[in-house]
Short mmCIF file of C-alpha atoms in Angstrom, two decimals:
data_model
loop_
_atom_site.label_atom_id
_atom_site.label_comp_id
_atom_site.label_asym_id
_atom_site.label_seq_id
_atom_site.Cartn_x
_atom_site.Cartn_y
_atom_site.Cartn_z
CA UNK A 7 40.30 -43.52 -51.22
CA UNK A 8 38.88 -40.10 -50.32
CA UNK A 9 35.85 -40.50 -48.18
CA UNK A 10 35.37 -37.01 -47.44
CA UNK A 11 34.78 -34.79 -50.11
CA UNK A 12 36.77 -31.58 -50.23
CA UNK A 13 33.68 -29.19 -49.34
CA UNK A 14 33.25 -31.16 -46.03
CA UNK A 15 35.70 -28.36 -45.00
CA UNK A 16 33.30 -26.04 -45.23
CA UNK A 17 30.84 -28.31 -43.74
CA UNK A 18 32.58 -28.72 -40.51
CA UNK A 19 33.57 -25.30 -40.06
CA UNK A 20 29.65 -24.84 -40.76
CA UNK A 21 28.84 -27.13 -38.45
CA UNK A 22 31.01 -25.50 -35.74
CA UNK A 23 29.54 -22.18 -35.95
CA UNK A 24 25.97 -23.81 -36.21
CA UNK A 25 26.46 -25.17 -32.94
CA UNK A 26 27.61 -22.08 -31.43
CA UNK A 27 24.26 -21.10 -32.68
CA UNK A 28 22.27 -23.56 -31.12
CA UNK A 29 23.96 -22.98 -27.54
CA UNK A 30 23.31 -19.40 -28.17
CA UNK A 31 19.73 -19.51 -28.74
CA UNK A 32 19.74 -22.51 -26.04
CA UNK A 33 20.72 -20.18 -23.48
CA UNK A 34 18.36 -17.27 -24.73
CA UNK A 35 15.74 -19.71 -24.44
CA UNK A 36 16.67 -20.25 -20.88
CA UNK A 37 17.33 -16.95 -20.03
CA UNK A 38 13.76 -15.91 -21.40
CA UNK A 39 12.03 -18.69 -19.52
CA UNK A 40 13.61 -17.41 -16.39
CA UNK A 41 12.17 -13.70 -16.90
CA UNK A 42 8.75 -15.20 -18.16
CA UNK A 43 5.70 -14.78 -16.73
CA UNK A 44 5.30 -19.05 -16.19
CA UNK A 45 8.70 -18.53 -13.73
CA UNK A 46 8.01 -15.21 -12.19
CA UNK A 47 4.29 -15.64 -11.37
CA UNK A 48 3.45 -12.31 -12.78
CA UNK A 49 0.32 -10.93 -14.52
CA UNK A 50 -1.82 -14.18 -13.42
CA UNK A 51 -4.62 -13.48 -11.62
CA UNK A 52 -5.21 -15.51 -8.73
CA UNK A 53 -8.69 -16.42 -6.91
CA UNK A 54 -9.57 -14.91 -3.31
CA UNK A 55 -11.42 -15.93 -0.95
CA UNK A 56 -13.69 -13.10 -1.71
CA UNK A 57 -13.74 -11.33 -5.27
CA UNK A 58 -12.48 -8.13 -3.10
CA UNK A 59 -11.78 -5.78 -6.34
CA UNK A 60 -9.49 -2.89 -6.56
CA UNK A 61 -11.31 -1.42 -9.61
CA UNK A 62 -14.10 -0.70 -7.99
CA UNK A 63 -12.94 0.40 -4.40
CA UNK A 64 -9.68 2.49 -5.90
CA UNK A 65 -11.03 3.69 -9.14
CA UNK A 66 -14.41 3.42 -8.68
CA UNK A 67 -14.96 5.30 -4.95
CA UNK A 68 -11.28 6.38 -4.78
CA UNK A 69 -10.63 5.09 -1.62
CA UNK A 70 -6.94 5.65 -0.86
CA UNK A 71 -4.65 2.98 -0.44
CA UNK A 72 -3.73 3.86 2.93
CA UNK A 73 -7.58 3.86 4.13
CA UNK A 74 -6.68 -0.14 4.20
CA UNK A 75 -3.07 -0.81 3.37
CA UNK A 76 -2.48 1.26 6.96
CA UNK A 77 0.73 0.25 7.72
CA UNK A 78 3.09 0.57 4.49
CA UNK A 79 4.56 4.05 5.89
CA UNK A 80 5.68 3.01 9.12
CA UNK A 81 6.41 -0.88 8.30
CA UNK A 82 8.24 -3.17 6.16
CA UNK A 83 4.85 -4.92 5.82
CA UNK A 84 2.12 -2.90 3.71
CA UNK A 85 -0.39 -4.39 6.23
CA UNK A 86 -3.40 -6.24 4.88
CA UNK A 87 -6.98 -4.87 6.24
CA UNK A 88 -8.41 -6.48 8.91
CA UNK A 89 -11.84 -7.62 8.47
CA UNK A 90 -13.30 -4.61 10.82
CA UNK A 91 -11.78 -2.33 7.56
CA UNK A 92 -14.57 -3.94 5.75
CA UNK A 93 -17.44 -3.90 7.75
CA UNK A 94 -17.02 0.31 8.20
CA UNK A 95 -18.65 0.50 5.06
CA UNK A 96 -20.02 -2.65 4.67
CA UNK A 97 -22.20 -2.78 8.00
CA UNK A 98 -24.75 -0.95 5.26
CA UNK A 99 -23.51 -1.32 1.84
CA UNK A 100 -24.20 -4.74 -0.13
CA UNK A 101 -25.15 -5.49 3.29
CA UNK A 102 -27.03 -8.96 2.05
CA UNK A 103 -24.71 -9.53 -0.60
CA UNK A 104 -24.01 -12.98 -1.18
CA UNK A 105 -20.55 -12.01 -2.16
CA UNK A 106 -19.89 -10.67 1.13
CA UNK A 107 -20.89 -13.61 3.27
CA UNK A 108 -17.57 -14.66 3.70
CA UNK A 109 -16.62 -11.02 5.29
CA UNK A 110 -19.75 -11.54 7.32
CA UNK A 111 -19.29 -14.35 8.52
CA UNK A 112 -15.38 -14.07 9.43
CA UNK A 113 -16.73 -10.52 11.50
CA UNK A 114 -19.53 -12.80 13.10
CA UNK A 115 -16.87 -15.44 13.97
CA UNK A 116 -14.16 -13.41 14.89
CA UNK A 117 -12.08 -15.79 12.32
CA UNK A 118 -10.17 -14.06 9.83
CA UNK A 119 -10.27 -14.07 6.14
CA UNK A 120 -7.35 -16.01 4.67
CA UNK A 121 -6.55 -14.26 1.65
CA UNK A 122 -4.17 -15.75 -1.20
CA UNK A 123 -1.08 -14.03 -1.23
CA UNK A 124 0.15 -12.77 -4.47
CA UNK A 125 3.27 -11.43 -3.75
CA UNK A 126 6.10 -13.32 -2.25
CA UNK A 127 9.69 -12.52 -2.15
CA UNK A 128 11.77 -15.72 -1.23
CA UNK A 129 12.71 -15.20 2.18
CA UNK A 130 16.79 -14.74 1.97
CA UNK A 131 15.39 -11.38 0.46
CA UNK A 132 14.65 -8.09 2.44
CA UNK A 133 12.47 -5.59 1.79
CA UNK A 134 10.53 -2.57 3.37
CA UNK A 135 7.62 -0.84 2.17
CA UNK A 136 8.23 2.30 4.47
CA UNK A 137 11.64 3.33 2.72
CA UNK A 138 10.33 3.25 -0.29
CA UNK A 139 7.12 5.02 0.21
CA UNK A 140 9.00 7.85 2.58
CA UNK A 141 11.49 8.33 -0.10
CA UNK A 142 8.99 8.74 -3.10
CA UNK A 143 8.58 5.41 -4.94
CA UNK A 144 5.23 5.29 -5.75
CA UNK A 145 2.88 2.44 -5.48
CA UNK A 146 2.11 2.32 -9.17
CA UNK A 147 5.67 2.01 -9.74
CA UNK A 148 5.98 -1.64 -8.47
CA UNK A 149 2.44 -2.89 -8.09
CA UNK A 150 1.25 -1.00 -11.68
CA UNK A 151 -2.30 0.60 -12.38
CA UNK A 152 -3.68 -1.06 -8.95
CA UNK A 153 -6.99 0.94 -10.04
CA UNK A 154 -7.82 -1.12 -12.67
CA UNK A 155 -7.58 -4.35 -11.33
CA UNK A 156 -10.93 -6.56 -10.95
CA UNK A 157 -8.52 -9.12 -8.85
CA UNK A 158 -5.52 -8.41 -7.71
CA UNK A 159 -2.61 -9.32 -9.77
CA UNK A 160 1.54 -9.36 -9.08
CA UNK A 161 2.44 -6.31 -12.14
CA UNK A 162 6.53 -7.03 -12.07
CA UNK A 163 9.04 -9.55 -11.92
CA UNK A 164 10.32 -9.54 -8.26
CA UNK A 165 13.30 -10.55 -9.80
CA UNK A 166 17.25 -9.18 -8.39
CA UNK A 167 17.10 -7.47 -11.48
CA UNK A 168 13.99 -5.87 -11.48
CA UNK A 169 15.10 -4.28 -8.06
CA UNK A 170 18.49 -3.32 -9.24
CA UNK A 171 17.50 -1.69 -12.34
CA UNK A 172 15.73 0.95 -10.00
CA UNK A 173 18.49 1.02 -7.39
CA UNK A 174 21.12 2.21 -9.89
CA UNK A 175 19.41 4.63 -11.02
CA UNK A 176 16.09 5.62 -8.67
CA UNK A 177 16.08 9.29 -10.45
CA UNK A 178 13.83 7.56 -13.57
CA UNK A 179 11.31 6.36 -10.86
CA UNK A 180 10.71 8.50 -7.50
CA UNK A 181 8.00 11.05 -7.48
CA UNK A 182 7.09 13.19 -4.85
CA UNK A 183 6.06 12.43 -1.79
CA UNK A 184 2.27 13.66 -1.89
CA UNK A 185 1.60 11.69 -5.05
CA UNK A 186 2.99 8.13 -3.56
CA UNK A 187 -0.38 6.89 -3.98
CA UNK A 188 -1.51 7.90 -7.18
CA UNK A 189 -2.17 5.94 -9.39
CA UNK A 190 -1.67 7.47 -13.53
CA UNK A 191 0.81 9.59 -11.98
CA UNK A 192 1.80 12.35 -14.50
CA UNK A 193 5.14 14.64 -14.26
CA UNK A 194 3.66 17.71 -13.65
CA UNK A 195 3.27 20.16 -17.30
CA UNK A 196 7.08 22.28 -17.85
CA UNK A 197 9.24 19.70 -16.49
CA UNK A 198 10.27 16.15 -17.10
CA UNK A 199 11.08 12.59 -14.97
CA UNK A 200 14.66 13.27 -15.85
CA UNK A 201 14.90 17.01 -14.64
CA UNK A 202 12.28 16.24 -11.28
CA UNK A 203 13.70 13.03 -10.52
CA UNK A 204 17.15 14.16 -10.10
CA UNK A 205 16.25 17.26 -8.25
CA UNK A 206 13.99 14.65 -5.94
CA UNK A 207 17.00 12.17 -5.54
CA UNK A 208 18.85 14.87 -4.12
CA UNK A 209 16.14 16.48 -1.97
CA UNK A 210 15.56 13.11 -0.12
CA UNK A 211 18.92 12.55 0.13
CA UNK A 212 18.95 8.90 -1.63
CA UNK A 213 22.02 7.01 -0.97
CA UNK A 214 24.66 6.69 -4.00
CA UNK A 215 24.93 3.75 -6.34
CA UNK A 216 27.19 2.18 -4.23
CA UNK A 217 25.37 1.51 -1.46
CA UNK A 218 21.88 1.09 -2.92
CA UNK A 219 23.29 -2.35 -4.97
CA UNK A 220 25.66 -3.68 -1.94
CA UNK A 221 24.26 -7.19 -1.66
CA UNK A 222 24.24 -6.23 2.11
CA UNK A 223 21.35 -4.01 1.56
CA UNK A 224 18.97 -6.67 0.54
CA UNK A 225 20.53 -9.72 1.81
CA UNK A 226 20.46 -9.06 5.21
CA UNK B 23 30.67 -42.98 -24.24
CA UNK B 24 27.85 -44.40 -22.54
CA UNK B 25 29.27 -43.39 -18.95
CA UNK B 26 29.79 -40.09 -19.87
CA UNK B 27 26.41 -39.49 -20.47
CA UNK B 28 25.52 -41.23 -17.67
CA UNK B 29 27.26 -38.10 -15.91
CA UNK B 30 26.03 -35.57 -17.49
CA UNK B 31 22.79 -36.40 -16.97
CA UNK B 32 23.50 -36.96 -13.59
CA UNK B 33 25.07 -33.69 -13.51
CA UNK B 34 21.93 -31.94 -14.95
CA UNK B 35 19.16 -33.65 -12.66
CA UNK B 36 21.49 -32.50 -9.70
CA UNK B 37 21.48 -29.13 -10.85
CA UNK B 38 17.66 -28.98 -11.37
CA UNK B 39 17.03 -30.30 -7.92
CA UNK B 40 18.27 -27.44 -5.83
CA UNK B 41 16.52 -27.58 -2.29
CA UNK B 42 13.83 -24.33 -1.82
CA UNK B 43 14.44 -24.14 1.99
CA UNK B 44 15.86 -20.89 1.67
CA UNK B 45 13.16 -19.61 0.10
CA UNK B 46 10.68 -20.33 2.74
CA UNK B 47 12.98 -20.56 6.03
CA UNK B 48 11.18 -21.68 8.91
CA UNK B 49 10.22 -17.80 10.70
CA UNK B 50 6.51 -16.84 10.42
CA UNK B 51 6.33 -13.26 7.57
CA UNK B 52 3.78 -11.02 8.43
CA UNK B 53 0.42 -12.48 8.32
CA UNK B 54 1.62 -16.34 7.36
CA UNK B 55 -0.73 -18.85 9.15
CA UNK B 56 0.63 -21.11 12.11
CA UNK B 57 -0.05 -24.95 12.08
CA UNK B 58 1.36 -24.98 15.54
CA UNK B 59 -1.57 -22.59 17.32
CA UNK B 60 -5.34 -23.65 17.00
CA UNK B 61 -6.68 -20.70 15.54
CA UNK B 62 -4.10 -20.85 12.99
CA UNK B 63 -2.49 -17.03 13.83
CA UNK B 64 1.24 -16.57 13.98
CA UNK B 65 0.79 -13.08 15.42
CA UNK B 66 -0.72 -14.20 19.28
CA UNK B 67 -2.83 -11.50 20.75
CA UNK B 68 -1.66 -10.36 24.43
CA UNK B 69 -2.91 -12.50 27.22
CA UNK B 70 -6.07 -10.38 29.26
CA UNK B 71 -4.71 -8.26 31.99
CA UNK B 72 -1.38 -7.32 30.19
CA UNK B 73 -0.13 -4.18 28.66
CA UNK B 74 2.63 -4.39 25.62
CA UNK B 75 5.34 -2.42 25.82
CA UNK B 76 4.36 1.60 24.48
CA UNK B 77 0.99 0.90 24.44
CA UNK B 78 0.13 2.05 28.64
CA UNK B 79 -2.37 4.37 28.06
CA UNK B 80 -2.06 6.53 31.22
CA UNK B 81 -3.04 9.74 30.08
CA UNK B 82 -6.46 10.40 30.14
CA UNK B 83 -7.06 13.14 27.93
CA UNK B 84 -4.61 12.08 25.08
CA UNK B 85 -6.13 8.71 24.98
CA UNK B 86 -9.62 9.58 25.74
CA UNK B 87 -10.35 12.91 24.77
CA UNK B 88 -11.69 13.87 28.21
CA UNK B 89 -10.56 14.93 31.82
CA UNK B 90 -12.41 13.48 35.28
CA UNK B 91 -15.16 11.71 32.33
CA UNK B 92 -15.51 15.28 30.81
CA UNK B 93 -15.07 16.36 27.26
CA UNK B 94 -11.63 18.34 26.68
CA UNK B 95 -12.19 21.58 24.90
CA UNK B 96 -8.47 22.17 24.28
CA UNK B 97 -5.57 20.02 22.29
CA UNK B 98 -4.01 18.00 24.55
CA UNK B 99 -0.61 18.96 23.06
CA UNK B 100 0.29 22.57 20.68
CA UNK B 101 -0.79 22.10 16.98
CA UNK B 102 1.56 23.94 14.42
CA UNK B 103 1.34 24.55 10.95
CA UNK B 104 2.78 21.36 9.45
CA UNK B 105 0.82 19.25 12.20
CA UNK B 106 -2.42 20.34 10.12
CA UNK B 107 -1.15 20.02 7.32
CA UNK B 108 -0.50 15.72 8.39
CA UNK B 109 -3.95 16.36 9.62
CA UNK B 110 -5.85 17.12 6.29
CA UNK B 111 -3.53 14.32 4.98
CA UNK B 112 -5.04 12.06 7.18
CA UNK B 113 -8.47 13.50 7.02
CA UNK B 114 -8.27 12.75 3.10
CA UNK B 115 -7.09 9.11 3.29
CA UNK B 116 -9.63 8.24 6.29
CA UNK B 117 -12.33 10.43 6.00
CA UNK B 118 -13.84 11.79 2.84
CA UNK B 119 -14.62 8.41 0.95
CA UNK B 120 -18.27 9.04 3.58
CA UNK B 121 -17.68 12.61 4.91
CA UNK B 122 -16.44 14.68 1.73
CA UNK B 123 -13.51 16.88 1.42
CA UNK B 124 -15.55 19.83 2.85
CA UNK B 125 -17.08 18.05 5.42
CA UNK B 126 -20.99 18.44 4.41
CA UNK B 127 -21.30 14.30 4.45
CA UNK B 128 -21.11 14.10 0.67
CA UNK B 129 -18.46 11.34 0.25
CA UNK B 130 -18.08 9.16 -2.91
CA UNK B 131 -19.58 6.29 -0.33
CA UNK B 132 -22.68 8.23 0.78
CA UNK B 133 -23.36 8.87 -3.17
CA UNK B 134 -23.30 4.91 -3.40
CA UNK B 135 -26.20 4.18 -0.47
CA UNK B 136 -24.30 4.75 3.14
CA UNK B 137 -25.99 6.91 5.59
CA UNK B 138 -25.39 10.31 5.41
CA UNK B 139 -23.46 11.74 8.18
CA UNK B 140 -24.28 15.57 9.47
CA UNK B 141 -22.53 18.41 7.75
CA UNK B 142 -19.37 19.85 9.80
CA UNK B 143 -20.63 22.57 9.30
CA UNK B 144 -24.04 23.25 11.58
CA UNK B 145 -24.24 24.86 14.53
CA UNK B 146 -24.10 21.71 17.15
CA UNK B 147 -20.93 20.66 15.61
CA UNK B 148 -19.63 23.53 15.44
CA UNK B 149 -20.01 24.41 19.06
CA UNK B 150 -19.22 20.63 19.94
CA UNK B 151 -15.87 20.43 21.98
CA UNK B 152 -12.53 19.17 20.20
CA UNK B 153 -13.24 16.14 22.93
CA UNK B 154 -16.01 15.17 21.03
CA UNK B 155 -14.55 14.78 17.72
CA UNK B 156 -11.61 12.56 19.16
CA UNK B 157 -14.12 10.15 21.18
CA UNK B 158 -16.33 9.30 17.76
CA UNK B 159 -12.84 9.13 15.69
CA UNK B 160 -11.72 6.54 18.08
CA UNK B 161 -14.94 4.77 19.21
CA UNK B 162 -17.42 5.56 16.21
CA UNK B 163 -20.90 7.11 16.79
CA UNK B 164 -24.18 5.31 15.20
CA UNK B 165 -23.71 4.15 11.90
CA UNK B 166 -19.69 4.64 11.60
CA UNK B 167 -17.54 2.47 12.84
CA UNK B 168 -14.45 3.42 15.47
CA UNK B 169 -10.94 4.49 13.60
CA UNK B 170 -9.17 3.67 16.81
CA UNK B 171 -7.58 0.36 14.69
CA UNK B 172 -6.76 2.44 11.63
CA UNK B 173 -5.39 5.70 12.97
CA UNK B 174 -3.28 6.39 15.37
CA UNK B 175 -3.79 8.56 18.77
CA UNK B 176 -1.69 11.05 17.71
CA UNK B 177 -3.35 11.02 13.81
CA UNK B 178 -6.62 11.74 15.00
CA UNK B 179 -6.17 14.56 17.31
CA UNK B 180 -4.22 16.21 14.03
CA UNK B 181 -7.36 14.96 12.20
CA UNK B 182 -9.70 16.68 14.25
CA UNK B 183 -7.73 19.65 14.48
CA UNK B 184 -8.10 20.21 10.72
CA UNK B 185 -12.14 19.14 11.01
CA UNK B 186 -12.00 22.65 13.20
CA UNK B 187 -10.33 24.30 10.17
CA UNK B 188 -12.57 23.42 7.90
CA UNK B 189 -15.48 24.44 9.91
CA UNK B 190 -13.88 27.37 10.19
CA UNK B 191 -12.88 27.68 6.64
CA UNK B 192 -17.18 27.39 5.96
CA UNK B 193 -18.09 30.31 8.04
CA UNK B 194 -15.45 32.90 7.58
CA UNK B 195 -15.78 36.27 6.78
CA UNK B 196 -13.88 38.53 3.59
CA UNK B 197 -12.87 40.96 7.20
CA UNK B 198 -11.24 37.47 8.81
CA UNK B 199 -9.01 36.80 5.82
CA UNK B 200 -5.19 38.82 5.97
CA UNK B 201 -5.24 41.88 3.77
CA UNK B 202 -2.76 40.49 1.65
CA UNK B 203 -4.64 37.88 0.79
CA UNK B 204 -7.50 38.55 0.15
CA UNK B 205 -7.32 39.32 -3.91
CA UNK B 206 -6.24 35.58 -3.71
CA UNK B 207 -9.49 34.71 -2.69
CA UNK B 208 -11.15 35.84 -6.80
CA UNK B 209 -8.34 33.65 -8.49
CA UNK B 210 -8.97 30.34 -6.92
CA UNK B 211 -6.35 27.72 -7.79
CA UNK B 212 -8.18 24.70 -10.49
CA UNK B 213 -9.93 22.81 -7.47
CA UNK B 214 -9.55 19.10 -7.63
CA UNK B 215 -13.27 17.89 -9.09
CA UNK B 216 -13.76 15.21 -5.62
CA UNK B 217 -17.19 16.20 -4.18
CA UNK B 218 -20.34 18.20 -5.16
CA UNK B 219 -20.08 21.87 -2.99
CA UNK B 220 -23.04 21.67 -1.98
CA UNK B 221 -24.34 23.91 0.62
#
């Protein structure tokens, strides 16, 4: 007797390519979790120790990043302000602001603040803030519109390929030098990122392809 | 049947459980806490009575702005072109959120309730010696807080050589600007809208 009907063929060829289809979308399931948000830790805000806010010191009184973040041209580390930065202005603005009590009181007891980070590379990963910045990467370009911020919030990935996809090919990114901390940076009117950002690349000298994605370079 | 799935999920948990110690190695980053130290820092201050290496400061007038306890009235090193041009650099990035990008004490922060400081550009600071501007950059003066953290030595001499331009930029005369450029002077380039000129 014939238990299998003759179109069971095409059923188990069907089924074949079915499953294909099901490991497929398996792995782009995977793949997507990886790069989401949940994994990377990116666009959640995160609660400090003070509501410090970006909006209001960078947009709002257009303090330049530098003023606090002193040490990102000279130093791997951006440098996070001491609480002395604060009290410059804050000796006599807000001065009885609840809000600020915590600054207040770390000045008072020469404690520190102990701010959340929000940005953390794993550790088998290095990085430097000063090559970047001398060589025209722009804040905005990794951190995002900083300037609009209430809290502070991690704007990409962090992920090998986030940093790669710039290393091949910096010439779509790097502005120059006097606008590194701009933030709604704009290619000036008559030329475009293409045409500037080559002619940048090869005014500041930026090594080839080869050597910007050696696995040497950040796994040092 | 049953022991090969036994395996595989063995396999899978196995996979899933990689260790994270490389990810957070035992070294202190920048700025991590220390549960070793009481006060919790990683990065120890120097004990009293020592000096870290580059930071002697044995030369008066570079570090201090003054000679014997006196004011300087001269740079303690030559200041060219490019040098003020890091200066006004600096002077925009440390100065005009309170002082203004002229100097008249009209900064974004003043608008918002600081103290107002005095303009650049009256006659006692005008006549004050370079000396002066480097001692209240590094060890503040009433209200404003020393920079001496922020900036370093070399920074604020450049910043307070480009203060002197821009006093002198407030009081110069059509017969002090080169002939050639003076027709310069009636197409100004779009100024950046920062502060108020008010004067």
């Amino acid at each position: 007797m014939q238990v299998f009907p003759k179109s069971a063929n095409y059923w188990s060829r069907g089924s074949i390519i079915a499953g294909l289809f099901v490991l497929a979308s398996l792995g782009w399931v995977i793949l997507t979790i990886q790069r989401s948000d949940f994994v990377t830790q990116a666009n959640q805000f995160i609660e400090q120790p003070v509501q410090f806010s970006h909006q209001h010191h960078v947009g709002g009184i257009g303090i330049d990043c530098r003023y606090c973040h002193t040490a990102v041209e000279v130093s791997t580390s951006a440098g996070i302000p001491p609480t002395k930065t604060c009290i410059n202005c804050h000796s006599q603005i807000w001065s009885t602001s609840p809000y600020l009590e915590p600054v207040r009181a770390s000045f008072r007891d020469d404690t520190p603040l102990q701010w959340i980070r929000v940005h953390d590379l794993p550790d088998f990963v290095y990085f430097n803030h000063s090559i970047h910045v001398k060589q025209g990467v722009g804040c905005e370009t990794c951190h995002g519109r900083v300037d609009r911020m209430p809290l502070m919030l991690q704007k990409s990935s962090l992920q090998m390929e986030w940093c790669l996809d710039c290393h091949r090919n910096p010439s779509q990114y790097v502005r120059p030098r006097d606008q590194i901390t701009t933030m709604g940076y704009q290619v000036p009117d008559g030329t475009t990122q293409a045409e500037l950002g080559a002619q940048l690349v090869k005014a500041y000298n930026i090594a080839g392809v080869e050597h910007m994605t050696s696995c040497s370079v950040c796994h040092r | 049947m049953r022991r090969n799935l036994f395996v595989v999920v063995l396999l899978a948990l196995g996979a899933g459980a990689c260790r994270q110690d490389m990810h957070d190695t035992p070294r202190y980053e920048a700025y991590e806490s220390s549960a070793f130290f009481a006060d919790g820092k990683a990065a120890r201050p120097t004990p009293t009575g020592t000096v870290a290496r580059g930071w002697l400061r044995e030369d008066e007038t570079l570090y201090t702005g003054r000679a014997n306890g006196e004011l300087v009235a001269e740079f303690p090193f030559p200041v060219s072109q490019a040098d003020l041009q890091r200066g006004r650099d600096r002077y925009d990035i440390y100065c005009t959120p309170c002082h203004g990008a002229l100097g008249d004490g009209q900064g974004m922060v003043v608008q918002r309730g600081l103290r107002r400081a005095a303009s650049y550009h009256q006659d006692r600071l005008r006549d004050e010696k370079v000396g002066y501007f480097y001692d209240v950059v590094t060890n503040g003066f009433g209200a404003m807080q020393g920079y001496a953290e922020q900036i370093p030595v070399r920074d604020r001499w450049l910043i307070v050589a480009y203060v002197r331009a821009l006093q002198l930029s407030q009081h110069a005369t059509m017969a002090e600007v080169p002939a050639d450029r003076q027709g310069a002077l009636d197409n100004p380039p779009p100024k950046k809208a920062e502060t108020p000129a008010a004067h």
